[in-house]
Coordinates of C-alpha atoms and ligand atoms in Angstrom, one line a residue:
X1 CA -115.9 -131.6 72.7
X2 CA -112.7 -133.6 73.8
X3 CA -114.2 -135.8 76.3
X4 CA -112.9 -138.8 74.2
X5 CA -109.7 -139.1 76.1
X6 CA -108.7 -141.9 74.0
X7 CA -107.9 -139.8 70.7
X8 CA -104.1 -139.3 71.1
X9 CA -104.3 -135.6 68.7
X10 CA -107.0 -134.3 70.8
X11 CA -106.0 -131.4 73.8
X12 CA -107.2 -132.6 76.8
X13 CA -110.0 -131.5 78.9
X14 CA -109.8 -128.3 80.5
X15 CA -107.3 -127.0 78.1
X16 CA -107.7 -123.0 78.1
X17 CA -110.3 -122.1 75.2
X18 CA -106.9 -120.3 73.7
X19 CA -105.0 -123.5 73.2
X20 CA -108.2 -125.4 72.0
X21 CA -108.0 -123.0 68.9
X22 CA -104.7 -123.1 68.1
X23 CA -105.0 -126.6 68.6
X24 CA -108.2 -127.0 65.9
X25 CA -106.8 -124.5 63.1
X26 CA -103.3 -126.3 63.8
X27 CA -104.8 -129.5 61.9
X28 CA -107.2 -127.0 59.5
X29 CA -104.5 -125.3 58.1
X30 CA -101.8 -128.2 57.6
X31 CA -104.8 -130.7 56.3
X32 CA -108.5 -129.6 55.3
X33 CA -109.8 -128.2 52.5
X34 CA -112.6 -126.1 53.0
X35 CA -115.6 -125.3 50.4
X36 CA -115.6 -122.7 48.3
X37 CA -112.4 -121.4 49.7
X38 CA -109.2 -119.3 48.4
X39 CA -106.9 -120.9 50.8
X40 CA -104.3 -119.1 49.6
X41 CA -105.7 -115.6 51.1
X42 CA -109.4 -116.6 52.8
X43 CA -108.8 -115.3 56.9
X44 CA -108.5 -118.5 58.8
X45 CA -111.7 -119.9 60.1
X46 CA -113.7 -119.9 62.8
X47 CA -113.7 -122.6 65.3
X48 CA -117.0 -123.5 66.7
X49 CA -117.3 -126.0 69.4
X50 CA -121.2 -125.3 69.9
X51 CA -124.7 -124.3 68.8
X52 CA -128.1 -123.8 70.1
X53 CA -131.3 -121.9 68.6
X54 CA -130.3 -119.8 66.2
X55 CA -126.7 -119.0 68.2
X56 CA -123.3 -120.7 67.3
X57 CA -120.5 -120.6 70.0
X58 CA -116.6 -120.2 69.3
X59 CA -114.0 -121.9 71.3
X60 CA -114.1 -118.9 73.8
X61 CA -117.5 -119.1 74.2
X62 CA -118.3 -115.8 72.4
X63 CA -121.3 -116.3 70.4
X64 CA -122.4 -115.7 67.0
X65 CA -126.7 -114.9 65.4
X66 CA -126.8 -117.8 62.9
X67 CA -128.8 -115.4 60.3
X68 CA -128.3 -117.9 57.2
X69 CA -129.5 -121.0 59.1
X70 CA -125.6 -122.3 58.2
X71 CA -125.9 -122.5 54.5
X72 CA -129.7 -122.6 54.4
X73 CA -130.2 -125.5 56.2
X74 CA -131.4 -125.1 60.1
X75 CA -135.1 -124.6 59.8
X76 CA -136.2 -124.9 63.7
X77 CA -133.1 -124.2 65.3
X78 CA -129.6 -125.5 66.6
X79 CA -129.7 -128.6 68.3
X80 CA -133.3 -129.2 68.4
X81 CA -133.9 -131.1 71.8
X82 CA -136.6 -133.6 70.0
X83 CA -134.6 -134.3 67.1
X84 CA -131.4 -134.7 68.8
X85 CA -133.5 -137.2 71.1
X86 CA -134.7 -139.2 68.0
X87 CA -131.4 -139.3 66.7
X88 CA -129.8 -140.6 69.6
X89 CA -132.4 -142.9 70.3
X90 CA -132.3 -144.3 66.8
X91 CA -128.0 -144.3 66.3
X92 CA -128.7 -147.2 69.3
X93 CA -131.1 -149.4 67.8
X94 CA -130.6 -149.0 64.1
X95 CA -127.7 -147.3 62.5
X96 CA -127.7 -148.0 58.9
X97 CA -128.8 -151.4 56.7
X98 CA -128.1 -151.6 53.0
X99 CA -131.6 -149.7 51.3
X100 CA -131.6 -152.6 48.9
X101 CA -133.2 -155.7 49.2
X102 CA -133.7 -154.2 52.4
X103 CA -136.2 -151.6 54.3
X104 CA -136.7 -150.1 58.1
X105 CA -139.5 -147.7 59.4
X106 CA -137.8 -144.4 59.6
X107 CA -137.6 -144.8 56.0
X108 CA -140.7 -145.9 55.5
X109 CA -142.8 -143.7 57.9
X110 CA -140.7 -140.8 56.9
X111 CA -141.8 -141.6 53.4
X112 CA -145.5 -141.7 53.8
X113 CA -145.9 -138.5 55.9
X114 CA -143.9 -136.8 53.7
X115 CA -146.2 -137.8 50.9
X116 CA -149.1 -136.9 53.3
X117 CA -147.1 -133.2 53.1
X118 CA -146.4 -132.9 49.6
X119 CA -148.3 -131.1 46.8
X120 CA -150.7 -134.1 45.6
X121 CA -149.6 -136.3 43.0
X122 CA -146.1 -137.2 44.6
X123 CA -146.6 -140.1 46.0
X124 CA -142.6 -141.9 45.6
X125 CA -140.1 -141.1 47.4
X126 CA -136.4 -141.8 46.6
X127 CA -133.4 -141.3 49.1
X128 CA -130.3 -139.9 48.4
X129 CA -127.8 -137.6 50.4
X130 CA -127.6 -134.0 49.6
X131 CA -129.5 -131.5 47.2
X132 CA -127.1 -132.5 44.5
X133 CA -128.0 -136.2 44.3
X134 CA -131.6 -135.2 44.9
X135 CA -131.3 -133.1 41.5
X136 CA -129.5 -135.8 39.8
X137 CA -131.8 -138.6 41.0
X138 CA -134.7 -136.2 39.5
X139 CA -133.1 -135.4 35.7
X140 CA -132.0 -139.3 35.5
X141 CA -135.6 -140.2 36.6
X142 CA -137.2 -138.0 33.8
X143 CA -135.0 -139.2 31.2
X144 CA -134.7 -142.9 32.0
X145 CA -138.9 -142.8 32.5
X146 CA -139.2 -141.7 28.9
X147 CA -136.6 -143.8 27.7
X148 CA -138.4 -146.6 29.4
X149 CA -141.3 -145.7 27.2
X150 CA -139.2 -145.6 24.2
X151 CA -139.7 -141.9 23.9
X152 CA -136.5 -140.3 23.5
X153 CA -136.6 -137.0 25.3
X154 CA -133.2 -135.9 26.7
X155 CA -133.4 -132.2 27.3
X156 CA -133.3 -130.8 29.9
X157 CA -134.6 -127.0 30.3
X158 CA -133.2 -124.8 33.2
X159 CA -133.4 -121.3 34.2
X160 CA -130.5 -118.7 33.7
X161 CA -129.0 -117.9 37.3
X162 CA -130.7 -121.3 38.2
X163 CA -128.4 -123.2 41.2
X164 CA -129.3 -127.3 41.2
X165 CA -125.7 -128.6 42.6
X166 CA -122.2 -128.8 42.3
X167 CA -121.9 -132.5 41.1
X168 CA -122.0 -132.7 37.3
X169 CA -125.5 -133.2 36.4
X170 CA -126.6 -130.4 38.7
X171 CA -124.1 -127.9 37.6
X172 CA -125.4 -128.9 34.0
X173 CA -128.7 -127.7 34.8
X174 CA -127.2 -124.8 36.9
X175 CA -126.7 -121.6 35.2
X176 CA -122.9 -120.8 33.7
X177 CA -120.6 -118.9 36.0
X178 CA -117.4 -118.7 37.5
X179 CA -118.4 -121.8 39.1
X180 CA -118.4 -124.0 36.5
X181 CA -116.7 -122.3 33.5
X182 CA -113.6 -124.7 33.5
X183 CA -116.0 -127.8 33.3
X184 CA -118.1 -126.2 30.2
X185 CA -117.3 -129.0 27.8
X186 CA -117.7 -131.8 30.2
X187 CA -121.5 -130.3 30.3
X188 CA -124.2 -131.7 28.7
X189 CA -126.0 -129.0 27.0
X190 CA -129.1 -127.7 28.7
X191 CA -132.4 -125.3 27.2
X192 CA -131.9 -122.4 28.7
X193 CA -135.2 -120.1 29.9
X194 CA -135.2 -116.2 31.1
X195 CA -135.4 -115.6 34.7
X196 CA -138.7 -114.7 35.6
X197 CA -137.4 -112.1 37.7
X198 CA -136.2 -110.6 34.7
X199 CA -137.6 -112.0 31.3
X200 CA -140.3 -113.4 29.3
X201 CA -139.9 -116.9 30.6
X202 CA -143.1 -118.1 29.5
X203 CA -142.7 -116.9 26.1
X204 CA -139.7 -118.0 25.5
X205 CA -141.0 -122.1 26.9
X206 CA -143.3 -121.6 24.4
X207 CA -140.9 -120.9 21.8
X208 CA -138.7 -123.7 23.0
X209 CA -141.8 -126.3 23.0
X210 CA -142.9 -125.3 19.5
X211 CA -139.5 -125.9 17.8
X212 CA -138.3 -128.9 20.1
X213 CA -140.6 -129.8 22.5
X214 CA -140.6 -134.0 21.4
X215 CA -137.4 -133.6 22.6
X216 CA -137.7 -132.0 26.1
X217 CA -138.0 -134.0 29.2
X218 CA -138.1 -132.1 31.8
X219 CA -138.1 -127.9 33.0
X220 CA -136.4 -127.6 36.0
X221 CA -136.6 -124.5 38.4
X222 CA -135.5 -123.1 42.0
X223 CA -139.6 -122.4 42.8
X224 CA -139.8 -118.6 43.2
X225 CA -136.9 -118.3 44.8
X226 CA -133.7 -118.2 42.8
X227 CA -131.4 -118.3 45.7
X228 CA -127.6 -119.2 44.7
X229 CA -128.0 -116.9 42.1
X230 CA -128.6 -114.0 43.8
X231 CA -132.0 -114.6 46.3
X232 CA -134.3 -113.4 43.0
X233 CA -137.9 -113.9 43.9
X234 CA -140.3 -114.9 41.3
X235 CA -144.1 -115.0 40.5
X236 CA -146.2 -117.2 41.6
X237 CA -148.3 -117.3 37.6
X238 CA -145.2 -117.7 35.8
X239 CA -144.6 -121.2 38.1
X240 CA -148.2 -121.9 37.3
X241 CA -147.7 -121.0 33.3
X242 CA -144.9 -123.2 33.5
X243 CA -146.8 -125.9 34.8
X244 CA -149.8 -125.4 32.3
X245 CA -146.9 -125.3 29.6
X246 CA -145.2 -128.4 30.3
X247 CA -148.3 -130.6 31.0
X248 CA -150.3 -129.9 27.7
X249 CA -146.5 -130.7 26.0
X250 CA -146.1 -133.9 28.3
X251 CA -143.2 -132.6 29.5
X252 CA -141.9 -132.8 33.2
X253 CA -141.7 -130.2 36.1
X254 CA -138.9 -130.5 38.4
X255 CA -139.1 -128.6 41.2
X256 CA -135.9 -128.2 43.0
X257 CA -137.4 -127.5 46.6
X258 CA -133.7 -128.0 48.1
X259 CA -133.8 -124.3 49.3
X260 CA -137.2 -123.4 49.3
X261 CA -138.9 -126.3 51.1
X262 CA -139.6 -126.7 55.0
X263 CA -141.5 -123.2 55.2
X264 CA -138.7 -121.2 53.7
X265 CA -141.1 -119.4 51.5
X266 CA -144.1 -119.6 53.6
X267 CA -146.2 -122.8 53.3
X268 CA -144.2 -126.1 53.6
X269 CA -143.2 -126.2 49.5
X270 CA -143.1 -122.8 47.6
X271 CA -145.1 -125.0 45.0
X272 CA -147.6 -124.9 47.6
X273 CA -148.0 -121.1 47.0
X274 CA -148.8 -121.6 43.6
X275 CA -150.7 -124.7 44.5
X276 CA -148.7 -126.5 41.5
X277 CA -147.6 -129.8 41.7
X278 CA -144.9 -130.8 40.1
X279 CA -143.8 -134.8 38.3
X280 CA -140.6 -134.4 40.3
X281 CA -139.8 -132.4 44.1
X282 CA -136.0 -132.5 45.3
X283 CA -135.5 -131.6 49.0
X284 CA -132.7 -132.0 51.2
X285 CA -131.0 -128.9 53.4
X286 CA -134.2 -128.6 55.9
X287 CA -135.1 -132.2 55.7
X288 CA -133.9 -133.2 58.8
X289 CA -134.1 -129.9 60.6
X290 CA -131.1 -129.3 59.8
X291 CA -128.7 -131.9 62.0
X292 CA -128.1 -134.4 59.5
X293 CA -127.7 -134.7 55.9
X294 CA -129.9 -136.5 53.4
X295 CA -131.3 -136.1 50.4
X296 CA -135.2 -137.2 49.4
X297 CA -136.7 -137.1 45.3
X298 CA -140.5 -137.2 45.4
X299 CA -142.0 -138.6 42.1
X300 CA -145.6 -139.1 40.5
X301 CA -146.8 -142.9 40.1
X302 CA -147.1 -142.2 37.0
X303 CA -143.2 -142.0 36.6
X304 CA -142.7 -144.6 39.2
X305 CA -145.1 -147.0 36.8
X306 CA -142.6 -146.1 33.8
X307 CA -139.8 -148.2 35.5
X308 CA -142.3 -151.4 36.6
X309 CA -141.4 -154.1 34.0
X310 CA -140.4 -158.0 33.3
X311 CA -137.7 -156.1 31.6
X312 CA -134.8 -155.9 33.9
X313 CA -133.0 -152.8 32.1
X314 CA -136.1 -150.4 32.9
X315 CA -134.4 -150.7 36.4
X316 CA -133.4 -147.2 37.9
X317 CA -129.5 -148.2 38.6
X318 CA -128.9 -145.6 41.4
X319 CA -128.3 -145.7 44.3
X320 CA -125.9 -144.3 47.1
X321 CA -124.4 -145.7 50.3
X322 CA -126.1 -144.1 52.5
X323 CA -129.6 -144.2 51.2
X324 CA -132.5 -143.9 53.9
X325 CA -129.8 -144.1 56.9
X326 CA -131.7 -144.4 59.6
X327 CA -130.7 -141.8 61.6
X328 CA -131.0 -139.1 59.3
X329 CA -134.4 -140.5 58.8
X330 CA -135.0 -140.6 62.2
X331 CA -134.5 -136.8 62.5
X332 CA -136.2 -136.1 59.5
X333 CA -139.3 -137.7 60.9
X334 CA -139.1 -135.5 64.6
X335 CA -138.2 -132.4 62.2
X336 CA -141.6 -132.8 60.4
X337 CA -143.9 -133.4 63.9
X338 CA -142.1 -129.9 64.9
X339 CA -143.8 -128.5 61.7
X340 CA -147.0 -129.8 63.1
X341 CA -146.8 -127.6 66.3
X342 CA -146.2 -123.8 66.3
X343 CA -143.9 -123.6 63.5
X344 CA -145.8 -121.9 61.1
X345 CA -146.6 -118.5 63.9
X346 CA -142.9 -118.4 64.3
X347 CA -142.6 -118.6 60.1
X348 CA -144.8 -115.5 59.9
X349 CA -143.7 -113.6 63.0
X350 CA -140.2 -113.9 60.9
X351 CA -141.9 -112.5 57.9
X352 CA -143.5 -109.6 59.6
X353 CA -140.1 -108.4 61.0
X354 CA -138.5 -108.8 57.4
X355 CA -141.0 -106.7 55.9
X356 CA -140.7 -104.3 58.9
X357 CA -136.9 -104.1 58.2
X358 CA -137.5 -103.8 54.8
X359 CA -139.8 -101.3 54.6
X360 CA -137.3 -98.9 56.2
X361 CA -134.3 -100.1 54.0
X362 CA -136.0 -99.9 50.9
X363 CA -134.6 -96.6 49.0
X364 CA -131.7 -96.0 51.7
X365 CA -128.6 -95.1 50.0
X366 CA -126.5 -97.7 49.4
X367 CA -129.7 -99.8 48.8
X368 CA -130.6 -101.1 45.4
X369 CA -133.9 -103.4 45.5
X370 CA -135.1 -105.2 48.7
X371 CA -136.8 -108.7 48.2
X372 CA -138.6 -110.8 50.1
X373 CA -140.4 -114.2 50.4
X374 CA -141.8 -116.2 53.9
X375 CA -138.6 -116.2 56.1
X376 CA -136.2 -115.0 53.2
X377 CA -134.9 -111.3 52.8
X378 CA -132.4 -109.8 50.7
X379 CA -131.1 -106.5 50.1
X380 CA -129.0 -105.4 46.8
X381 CA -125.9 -103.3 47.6
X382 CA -125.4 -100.7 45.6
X383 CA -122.4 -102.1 44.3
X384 CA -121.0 -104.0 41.4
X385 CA -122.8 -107.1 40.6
X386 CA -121.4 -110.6 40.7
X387 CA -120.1 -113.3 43.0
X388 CA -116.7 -111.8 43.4
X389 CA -117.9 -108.1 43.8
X390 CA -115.9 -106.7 47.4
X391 CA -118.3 -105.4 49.0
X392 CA -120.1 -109.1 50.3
X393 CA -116.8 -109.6 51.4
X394 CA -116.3 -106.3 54.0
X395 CA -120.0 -106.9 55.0
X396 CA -119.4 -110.4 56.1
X397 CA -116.2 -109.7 57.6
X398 CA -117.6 -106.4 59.6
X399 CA -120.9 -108.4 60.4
X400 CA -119.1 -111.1 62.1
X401 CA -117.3 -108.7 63.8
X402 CA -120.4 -107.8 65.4
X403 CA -121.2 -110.7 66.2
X404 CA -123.1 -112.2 63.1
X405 CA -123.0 -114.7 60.5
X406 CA -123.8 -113.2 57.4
X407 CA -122.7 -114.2 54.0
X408 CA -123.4 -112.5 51.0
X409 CA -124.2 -113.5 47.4
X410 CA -122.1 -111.4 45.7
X411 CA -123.6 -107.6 46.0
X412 CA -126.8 -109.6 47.5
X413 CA -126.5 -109.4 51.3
X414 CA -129.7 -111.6 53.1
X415 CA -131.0 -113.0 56.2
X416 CA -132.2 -116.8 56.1
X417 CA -132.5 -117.0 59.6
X418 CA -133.4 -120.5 61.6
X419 CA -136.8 -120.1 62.6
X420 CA -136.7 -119.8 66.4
X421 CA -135.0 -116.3 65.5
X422 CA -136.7 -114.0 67.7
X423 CA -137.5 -110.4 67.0
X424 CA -134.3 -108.8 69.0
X425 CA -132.3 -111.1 67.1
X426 CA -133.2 -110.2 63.6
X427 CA -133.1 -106.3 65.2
X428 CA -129.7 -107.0 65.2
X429 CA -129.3 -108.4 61.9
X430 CA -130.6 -104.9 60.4
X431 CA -129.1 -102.8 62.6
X432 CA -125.7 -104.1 61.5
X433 CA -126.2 -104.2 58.1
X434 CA -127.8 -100.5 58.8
X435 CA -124.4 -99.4 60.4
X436 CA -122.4 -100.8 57.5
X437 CA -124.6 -99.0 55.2
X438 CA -123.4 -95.8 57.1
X439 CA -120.2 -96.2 56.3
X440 CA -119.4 -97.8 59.8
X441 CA -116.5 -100.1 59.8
X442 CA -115.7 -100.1 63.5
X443 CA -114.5 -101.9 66.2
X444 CA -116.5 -104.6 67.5
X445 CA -119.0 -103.8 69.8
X446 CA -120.7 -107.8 69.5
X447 CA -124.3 -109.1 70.3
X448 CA -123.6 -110.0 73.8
X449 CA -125.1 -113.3 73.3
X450 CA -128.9 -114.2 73.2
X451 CA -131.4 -112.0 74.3
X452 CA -134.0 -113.1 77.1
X453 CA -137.2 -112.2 75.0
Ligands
PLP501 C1 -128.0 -125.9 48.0 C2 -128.9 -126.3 46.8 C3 -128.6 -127.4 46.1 C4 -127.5 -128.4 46.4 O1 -127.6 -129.0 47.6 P1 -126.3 -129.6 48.3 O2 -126.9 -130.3 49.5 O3 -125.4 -128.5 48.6 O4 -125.7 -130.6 47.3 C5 -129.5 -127.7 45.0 N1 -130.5 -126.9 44.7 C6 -130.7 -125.8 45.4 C7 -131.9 -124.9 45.0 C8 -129.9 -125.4 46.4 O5 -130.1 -124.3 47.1

């Protein structure tokens, strides 16, 4: 990690692993900022100097089961050897070039086999750099392509506990919460649907179309999988309701696929389960495998056409930085060939254990409700509900202990592993969260490291 003898702040090689993280959280404490942090009490963090598979590695080399894929976004594993060779291979021939006026292949083979991938009817595809801008890009694409039209539909309907983003447009759509209650009136107001894990959400589109639906543009969801707000599996008929719903009222379908796409849920898009296609398909966290960031909105021709004029204002004016980089394209393009190969066994092999795990959880005191969908598992502690409830808290602090990264939603403990997870490893997952269910809040015993399967 410090082989760049040049940088004057860094320790020098062969510094004991003790200095190297007093050295590391020497700069973190006097000058980052970390996300979704209390700085004032959060424990200090965890320096980690290396990954592989589904294993992270602290500065003493004691390691640590990755079992939420770091924030949902490794899908085949750490360091990937093929997509760490295509991104070195393309950082030295092509780094970035300005998207506009401008094109390269990684962009542009990227784009057609992910259109070769994608439920039919997608057949754009728009860069950007995160999940966020990939919701944004989608809501200003439904809006503007009406407005285009010279249809004025500006609402936007979203479902409660719904997650699209923390930049403004996506926390718009995103359900109300301690997240975003101090930016309420800088929100623009949003329809807001039942949960299908919970309500009528079909009736209550219908409602919503019969009293305003000349002015709806677009339903958004999360899929079925609510994740952010609290891993909430949904059914698969209420996505396809949804779809009949909004096409007989012309409206759009936004599928926010940031979580569930890359075989999260099963098949490469949870729209796929349904067999549904959306107008509009946001992806981003397991784009690129997980290595680099990037952001992707798929759109219909149809929407694309709506923006094709002599008239220079039906121009989409977005556009970021970083659009298409290369490199991230680069990776994206090896992640999707690894989806091609065995992928898929080692997608349901994961499911299998879940419901193995689950099966046995299910009912156990301390145990609310047990969900699950493809790769995805969660288990509701008995326990008071909410983002700030304690008890996510003790279980992520006991489970790293142990020697895995867990990080609760709230009350909603789940593993999300990266999918070269083997059996043994997600073993371990349960049996942890099995011991803190029994009231276990001991010393640390730790995985020992990855197991030879
Ligand atoms: C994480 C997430 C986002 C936001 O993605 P970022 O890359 O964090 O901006 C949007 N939608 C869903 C469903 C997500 O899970």
């Amino acid at each position: 990690m410090y082989d760049d003898g040049d940088e004057d702040d860094a320790a020098p090689p062969g510094e004991p692993a003790d200095l190297q993280r007093q050295h590391i959280l020497l700069h973190d404490t006097a000058h980052v900022w970390h996300p979704y942090t209390q700085h004032h009490q959060a424990p200090l963090p965890v320096p980690i100097v290396r990954a592989k598979g589904s294993w992270l590695y602290d500065t003493h080399g004691k390691p640590l089961l990755d079992a939420i894929s770091s924030w949902w976004v490794t899908t085949h594993g750490h360091c990937q050897p093929e997509i760490v060779q295509a991104i070195t291979d393309q950082a030295a021939s092509l780094d970035q070039v300005i998207f506009a006026g401008f094109t390269h292949e990684p962009a542009t083979a990227l784009a057609a086999e992910l259109v070769g991938r994608l439920p039919r009817g997608l057949t754009r595809i728009f860069y950007s750099d995160d999940g966020s801008t990939a919701v944004e890009v989608a809501i200003k694409l439904s809006v503007q392509s009406f407005a285009n039209r010279g249809q004025s539909r500006r609402l936007i309907a979203a479902l409660d506990h719904a997650y699209h983003g923390d930049t403004f447009g996506a926390m718009a759509a995103g359900a109300r919460s301690v997240f975003t209650n101090m930016y309420e009136p800088l929100l623009f107001d949003v329809a807001r649907l039942p949960d299908p894990s919970e309500g009528d959400t079909l009736a209550a589109l219908d409602a919503l179309i019969a009293a305003r639906g000349k002015e709806l543009a677009a339903v958004i969801v999360e899929p079925l999988l609510i994740g952010a707000g609290g891993m909430r599996v949904w059914d698969e008929s209420v996505l396809q309701g949804i779809r009949e719903r909004t096409s007989a009222a012309g409206v759009h379908l936004i599928a926010d696929e940031v979580l569930t796409g890359f075989g999260r849920t099963g098949p490469l898009f949870a729209c796929d389960r349904a067999d549904v296609r959306p107008d509009l398909l946001c992806m981003s966290k397991g784009l690129t495998g997980g290595l680099l960031p990037l952001g992707a909105t798929a759109a219909t021709e149809d929407i694309f056409d709506a923006f094709s004029s002599t008239d220079r204002r039906k121009t989409f004016f977005h556009g970021h930085s970083y659009t298409a980089n290369p490199i991230a394209c680069a990776a994206a393009l090896a992640s999707l060939q690894l989806f091609d190969e065995d992928s898929e066994d080692e997608r349901v092999r994961i499911e299998v254990a879940h419901m193995r795990h689950l099966a046995t959880l299910e009912g156990t005191k301390g145990v609310r409700a047990v969900r699950q969908i493809g790769t995805v598992a969660a288990v509701e502690l008995d326990a008071p509900d909410g983002y700030l409830s304690d008890i996510g808290r003790e279980l992520a602090a006991f489970s790293l202990e142990q020697g895995i990264l867990l990080r609760p939603l709230g009350n909603v403990a789940y593993c999300l592993p990266p999918y070269c997870t083997t059996d043994r490893e997600i073993d371990a997952v349960y049996a942890v969260l099995q011991r803190f269910l029994d009231g276990e809040r001991a010393a640390p015993i730790g995985t020992g490291g990855p197991f030879d399967d």
